[in-house]
């Protein structure tokens, strides 16, 4: 009776035991919330589309995923391991199509830890120390994509059965036997999903590993097959899952679906429900989005570049045009043309620079005409309109002794005046600094007459009175026939226009400035005559209007005083240029010297007009027979007038006129 009872209890307990051993689970994709039963380790993640992504594209990393509940493989610690089977679908995607690292392993392990397991060839299972140690109690099926000779790998595309070691007890090249018994190679890194089956028979200890492409029937003949009792390997309760690792090649390892069963077959996977691989729609969309965005970005960048280029060009060649200028449109030149004509205003093409700006030589691109471009900075726009009107109208008139003005151009703070280029430069270069080519007297008198007729033209022969304001030797340019041509008319007014009555802002050139001009601040035809007189003396004497006598004390000698002194001494011819050896008419040179003094008297009333000057020069009218006392008698000649001219008033800065001369004038 007792025996009977015991047997019943025993059978019941057996029944209970065996039912507790019976377990299976299925993952047709790892959609939430199923993944709650899965423990992720390392770099493993689950993608939104339900892929178990064991590794991402970071190098030298491991990733693992385990079914969270331990599985009972033995009824008691000393019994044999029960039958179990598993199937899963995996895919490997490597950045380099022909190379990948390092593979996936289905693993049965006693604990989550896999202590000190390393990446790369160790697949996150072992490390160099514990690989091959029987106390590991690990059973694994490796899908190995790298050939590691230290583990006796035969190739880089194989499946192997591993017990406590990465050196497989049995392995085979990836592939399968189809229905007609033909072997077909498979490439594990082909980026195609493939299905793997692992079956262990608890009675026969038969271990079978099979692989086939997705949607292929399970091949009847397994790929790797061996007999090994796992009872000494596996403990009573074990974890099942996957482990993977990356080496130096960026590779993603995926598991698409997985089922497992102990003491029974693993449920078959519903392949239609598996997540798509590759993650078709969103990813392709992503790629298109990426491509589209890049193209758009590129386009925008190009556009920005283009716009900036155009804007910069615009700014570079920007000009100003106001309403009042429309009538001068004919005379306006494009800044762009001037820019190219002068090679971008290069230093190389600079001919000279004066008080108003720099002068560049250029060649007009279309007509090949040689030009001189004067860039005048023009912050105060006062008198600009009148100035432009004047120069344009004079330019239109074209007097043979004026430097032809071809046109002008206006920019933000700049006025560009375009003249004919005068091949022989300015007169001052022939007179001073021991010139290489000295002009003979006939050339000089021709130049003087030319300048005089130009000034006369400006003063009297033109529809309105034009005052030059800056008659001097550097503004007399010589054309190819050494004709004197007057340039730069009117500029002085533009730049030094007095606005307030108490600050007489005088512009002109020191040494050519008439005392009345300094005193009143007003330029008149008489002040032009004064400057012309100084120019006459300069040409005849070859001396500057003001010469520094003594470089130490800085004492200056005014040309007018200097010549006058010769006259007083009764030897006016002693003042003539020593470079004039012969070849001159004594009477003519004397006439020029006296006329120079006559013009540069301090009293404007006593100066002749340009009409008279022209008559004297041409010899139509004889110069009255003058003596020094005539000029002196007619009161305070000369170079040293009451204000402005003397050295003392300059240095003490006493008079307001001198102050404004120093600050505002030139
Ligand atoms: N049309 C031109 N053809 C050839 N050279 C010229 C021309 N215009 C000017 N130059 C040269 O450029 C130099 C500078 O001229 P710029 O008029 O700027 O100065 P400046 O005559 O010395 O003084 P200012 O500013 O009072 O006129 C002149 O000395 C002359 O040699
Ligand atoms: C298992 O076997 C060992 C010796 O191999 C023995 O000492 C132990 O008592 C056994 N345990 C059970 C539960 O049978
Ligand atoms: C195997 O591992 C155990 C425990 O970690 C250790 O004590 C033993 O020495 C190892 N055996 C070998 C051969 O390394
Ligand atoms: C690897 O193979 C060689 C020869 O094929 C053999 O001598 C060696 O023992 C093997 N190593 C392991 C760890 O099985
Ligand atoms: C089996 O594979 C071979 C070669 O790969 C092929 O020629 C044959 O058609 C296949 N048989 C079947 C039934 O698919
Ligand atoms: C399979 O792969 C092996 C090794 O790469 C090669 O030798 C064999 O020819 C391949 N077989 C087929 C059918 O491609
Ligand atoms: C899986 O287990 C359940 C009970 O938990 C059972 O009904 C089912 O038949 C099992 N499936 C397979 C394929 O063994
Ligand atoms: Mg000049």
GROMACS .gro file of N, CA, C and O in nm, residues 73-132:
model
  240
   73UNK      N    1   1.715   2.329  -1.797
   73UNK     CA    2   1.763   2.231  -1.893
   73UNK      C    3   1.771   2.090  -1.833
   73UNK      O    4   1.783   1.993  -1.908
   74UNK      N    5   1.772   2.083  -1.699
   74UNK     CA    6   1.785   1.954  -1.632
   74UNK      C    7   1.680   1.947  -1.523
   74UNK      O    8   1.652   2.047  -1.457
   75UNK      N    9   1.623   1.827  -1.505
   75UNK     CA   10   1.525   1.813  -1.397
   75UNK      C   11   1.593   1.827  -1.262
   75UNK      O   12   1.537   1.880  -1.168
   76UNK      N   13   1.716   1.774  -1.252
   76UNK     CA   14   1.796   1.796  -1.131
   76UNK      C   15   1.940   1.812  -1.176
   76UNK      O   16   1.975   1.774  -1.286
   77UNK      N   17   2.024   1.869  -1.091
   77UNK     CA   18   2.161   1.901  -1.133
   77UNK      C   19   2.236   1.779  -1.186
   77UNK      O   20   2.322   1.794  -1.273
   78UNK      N   21   2.202   1.657  -1.136
   78UNK     CA   22   2.281   1.541  -1.178
   78UNK      C   23   2.222   1.470  -1.298
   78UNK      O   24   2.281   1.375  -1.347
   79UNK      N   25   2.104   1.517  -1.347
   79UNK     CA   26   2.043   1.445  -1.459
   79UNK      C   27   2.097   1.494  -1.592
   79UNK      O   28   2.174   1.587  -1.600
   80UNK      N   29   2.051   1.427  -1.697
   80UNK     CA   30   2.098   1.464  -1.832
   80UNK      C   31   2.019   1.585  -1.882
   80UNK      O   32   1.910   1.614  -1.836
   81UNK      N   33   2.081   1.654  -1.978
   81UNK     CA   34   2.017   1.773  -2.037
   81UNK      C   35   1.901   1.732  -2.126
   81UNK      O   36   1.911   1.637  -2.203
   82UNK      N   37   1.791   1.804  -2.110
   82UNK     CA   38   1.672   1.775  -2.191
   82UNK      C   39   1.697   1.817  -2.337
   82UNK      O   40   1.786   1.898  -2.366
   83UNK      N   41   1.611   1.764  -2.424
   83UNK     CA   42   1.617   1.808  -2.564
   83UNK      C   43   1.580   1.955  -2.571
   83UNK      O   44   1.497   2.002  -2.494
   84UNK      N   45   1.638   2.023  -2.664
   84UNK     CA   46   1.594   2.162  -2.689
   84UNK      C   47   1.617   2.195  -2.836
   84UNK      O   48   1.695   2.128  -2.905
   85UNK      N   49   1.545   2.293  -2.881
   85UNK     CA   50   1.568   2.339  -3.019
   85UNK      C   51   1.538   2.488  -3.028
   85UNK      O   52   1.462   2.543  -2.948
   86UNK      N   53   1.600   2.547  -3.125
   86UNK     CA   54   1.578   2.691  -3.147
   86UNK      C   55   1.588   2.720  -3.295
   86UNK      O   56   1.653   2.646  -3.370
   87UNK      N   57   1.524   2.826  -3.336
   87UNK     CA   58   1.543   2.874  -3.475
   87UNK      C   59   1.540   3.026  -3.471
   87UNK      O   60   1.470   3.086  -3.389
   88UNK      N   61   1.616   3.086  -3.557
   88UNK     CA   62   1.616   3.233  -3.563
   88UNK      C   63   1.652   3.279  -3.704
   88UNK      O   64   1.712   3.205  -3.783
   89UNK      N   65   1.610   3.398  -3.731
   89UNK     CA   66   1.642   3.462  -3.860
   89UNK      C   67   1.737   3.577  -3.830
   89UNK      O   68   1.711   3.658  -3.741
   90UNK      N   69   1.848   3.584  -3.902
   90UNK     CA   70   1.946   3.690  -3.878
   90UNK      C   71   1.984   3.756  -4.009
   90UNK      O   72   1.954   3.706  -4.118
   91UNK      N   73   2.052   3.867  -3.996
   91UNK     CA   74   2.108   3.935  -4.113
   91UNK      C   75   2.228   4.015  -4.068
   91UNK      O   76   2.232   4.064  -3.954
   92UNK      N   77   2.326   4.025  -4.155
   92UNK     CA   78   2.447   4.101  -4.123
   92UNK      C   79   2.467   4.206  -4.231
   92UNK      O   80   2.461   4.175  -4.349
   93UNK      N   81   2.486   4.326  -4.187
   93UNK     CA   82   2.508   4.434  -4.285
   93UNK      C   83   2.637   4.505  -4.247
   93UNK      O   84   2.651   4.564  -4.140
   94UNK      N   85   2.731   4.497  -4.338
   94UNK     CA   86   2.861   4.559  -4.313
   94UNK      C   87   2.875   4.681  -4.402
   94UNK      O   88   2.817   4.687  -4.509
   95UNK      N   89   2.953   4.777  -4.356
   95UNK     CA   90   2.973   4.898  -4.438
   95UNK      C   91   3.048   4.865  -4.564
   95UNK      O   92   3.023   4.920  -4.669
   96UNK      N   93   3.145   4.776  -4.552
   96UNK     CA   94   3.218   4.731  -4.670
   96UNK      C   95   3.150   4.601  -4.715
   96UNK      O   96   3.141   4.508  -4.635
   97UNK      N   97   3.103   4.593  -4.837
   97UNK     CA   98   3.025   4.475  -4.876
   97UNK      C   99   3.103   4.344  -4.866
   97UNK      O  100   3.044   4.241  -4.839
   98UNK      N  101   3.234   4.347  -4.885
   98UNK     CA  102   3.306   4.220  -4.892
   98UNK      C  103   3.375   4.184  -4.761
   98UNK      O  104   3.442   4.082  -4.752
   99UNK      N  105   3.361   4.268  -4.660
   99UNK     CA  106   3.434   4.241  -4.536
   99UNK      C  107   3.342   4.278  -4.421
   99UNK      O  108   3.270   4.376  -4.428
  100UNK      N  109   3.346   4.198  -4.317
  100UNK     CA  110   3.260   4.227  -4.203
  100UNK      C  111   3.327   4.174  -4.077
  100UNK      O  112   3.427   4.103  -4.082
  101UNK      N  113   3.274   4.209  -3.964
  101UNK     CA  114   3.329   4.153  -3.841
  101UNK      C  115   3.226   4.159  -3.733
  101UNK      O  116   3.151   4.253  -3.730
  102UNK      N  117   3.214   4.066  -3.641
  102UNK     CA  118   3.287   3.941  -3.637
  102UNK      C  119   3.194   3.822  -3.641
  102UNK      O  120   3.238   3.710  -3.655
  103UNK      N  121   3.063   3.850  -3.627
  103UNK     CA  122   2.965   3.743  -3.638
  103UNK      C  123   2.866   3.742  -3.523
  103UNK      O  124   2.868   3.829  -3.435
  104UNK      N  125   2.780   3.642  -3.525
  104UNK     CA  126   2.676   3.628  -3.423
  104UNK      C  127   2.689   3.487  -3.363
  104UNK      O  128   2.724   3.393  -3.434
  105UNK      N  129   2.659   3.476  -3.235
  105UNK     CA  130   2.656   3.341  -3.175
  105UNK      C  131   2.524   3.325  -3.100
  105UNK      O  132   2.481   3.414  -3.026
  106UNK      N  133   2.459   3.210  -3.125
  106UNK     CA  134   2.349   3.170  -3.036
  106UNK      C  135   2.417   3.108  -2.916
  106UNK      O  136   2.504   3.022  -2.931
  107UNK      N  137   2.377   3.149  -2.795
  107UNK     CA  138   2.455   3.107  -2.679
  107UNK      C  139   2.364   3.057  -2.566
  107UNK      O  140   2.257   3.111  -2.544
  108UNK      N  141   2.412   2.949  -2.500
  108UNK     CA  142   2.349   2.901  -2.377
  108UNK      C  143   2.454   2.915  -2.268
  108UNK      O  144   2.563   2.858  -2.278
  109UNK      N  145   2.423   2.997  -2.168
  109UNK     CA  146   2.525   3.035  -2.071
  109UNK      C  147   2.468   3.035  -1.930
  109UNK      O  148   2.349   3.059  -1.913
  110UNK      N  149   2.549   3.005  -1.830
  110UNK     CA  150   2.495   2.997  -1.694
  110UNK      C  151   2.454   3.132  -1.636
  110UNK      O  152   2.374   3.137  -1.543
  111UNK      N  153   2.509   3.243  -1.684
  111UNK     CA  154   2.475   3.371  -1.623
  111UNK      C  155   2.481   3.483  -1.727
  111UNK      O  156   2.532   3.467  -1.836
  112UNK      N  157   2.424   3.598  -1.689
  112UNK     CA  158   2.424   3.714  -1.778
  112UNK      C  159   2.564   3.766  -1.803
  112UNK      O  160   2.591   3.829  -1.902
  113UNK      N  161   2.648   3.738  -1.704
  113UNK     CA  162   2.774   3.811  -1.701
  113UNK      C  163   2.868   3.785  -1.814
  113UNK      O  164   2.920   3.878  -1.872
  114UNK      N  165   2.886   3.658  -1.853
  114UNK     CA  166   2.994   3.624  -1.944
  114UNK      C  167   3.117   3.704  -1.905
  114UNK      O  168   3.159   3.795  -1.977
  115UNK      N  169   3.173   3.673  -1.785
  115UNK     CA  170   3.271   3.764  -1.723
  115UNK      C  171   3.387   3.797  -1.815
  115UNK      O  172   3.447   3.709  -1.874
  116UNK      N  173   3.414   3.925  -1.824
  116UNK     CA  174   3.532   3.977  -1.894
  116UNK      C  175   3.537   3.938  -2.042
  116UNK      O  176   3.641   3.941  -2.103
  117UNK      N  177   3.417   3.903  -2.097
  117UNK     CA  178   3.416   3.868  -2.239
  117UNK      C  179   3.458   3.990  -2.321
  117UNK      O  180   3.425   4.103  -2.287
  118UNK      N  181   3.528   3.964  -2.430
  118UNK     CA  182   3.578   4.076  -2.509
  118UNK      C  183   3.518   4.072  -2.650
  118UNK      O  184   3.454   3.976  -2.690
  119UNK      N  185   3.546   4.181  -2.721
  119UNK     CA  186   3.487   4.199  -2.853
  119UNK      C  187   3.569   4.126  -2.959
  119UNK      O  188   3.647   4.036  -2.928
  120UNK      N  189   3.551   4.166  -3.081
  120UNK     CA  190   3.623   4.110  -3.195
  120UNK      C  191   3.604   3.959  -3.202
  120UNK      O  192   3.493   3.909  -3.188
  121UNK      N  193   3.713   3.886  -3.217
  121UNK     CA  194   3.701   3.742  -3.244
  121UNK      C  195   3.641   3.666  -3.126
  121UNK      O  196   3.597   3.553  -3.142
  122UNK      N  197   3.637   3.726  -3.006
  122UNK     CA  198   3.580   3.656  -2.890
  122UNK      C  199   3.429   3.664  -2.885
  122UNK      O  200   3.366   3.604  -2.798
  123UNK      N  201   3.371   3.736  -2.981
  123UNK     CA  202   3.227   3.741  -3.000
  123UNK      C  203   3.149   3.778  -2.875
  123UNK      O  204   3.030   3.748  -2.863
  124UNK      N  205   3.215   3.837  -2.780
  124UNK     CA  206   3.146   3.871  -2.656
  124UNK      C  207   3.117   3.750  -2.568
  124UNK      O  208   3.036   3.757  -2.477
  125UNK      N  209   3.186   3.637  -2.596
  125UNK     CA  210   3.162   3.514  -2.518
  125UNK      C  211   3.273   3.490  -2.416
  125UNK      O  212   3.247   3.460  -2.300
  126UNK      N  213   3.394   3.500  -2.460
  126UNK     CA  214   3.508   3.467  -2.374
  126UNK      C  215   3.612   3.577  -2.386
  126UNK      O  216   3.593   3.675  -2.456
  127UNK      N  217   3.722   3.556  -2.314
  127UNK     CA  218   3.838   3.640  -2.336
  127UNK      C  219   3.959   3.551  -2.350
  127UNK      O  220   3.950   3.429  -2.342
  128UNK      N  221   4.072   3.611  -2.368
  128UNK     CA  222   4.191   3.532  -2.401
  128UNK      C  223   4.229   3.434  -2.290
  128UNK      O  224   4.284   3.328  -2.314
  129UNK      N  225   4.189   3.466  -2.163
  129UNK     CA  226   4.224   3.380  -2.049
  129UNK      C  227   4.131   3.259  -2.038
  129UNK      O  228   4.174   3.146  -2.025
  130UNK      N  229   3.998   3.290  -2.041
  130UNK     CA  230   3.906   3.182  -2.010
  130UNK      C  231   3.858   3.104  -2.133
  130UNK      O  232   3.779   3.012  -2.120
  131UNK      N  233   3.904   3.143  -2.250
  131UNK     CA  234   3.865   3.069  -2.369
  131UNK      C  235   3.918   2.926  -2.357
  131UNK      O  236   4.036   2.903  -2.334
  132UNK      N  237   3.824   2.827  -2.366
  132UNK     CA  238   3.864   2.687  -2.358
  132UNK      C  239   3.860   2.630  -2.217
  132UNK      O  240   3.885   2.511  -2.199
   0.00000   0.00000   0.00000
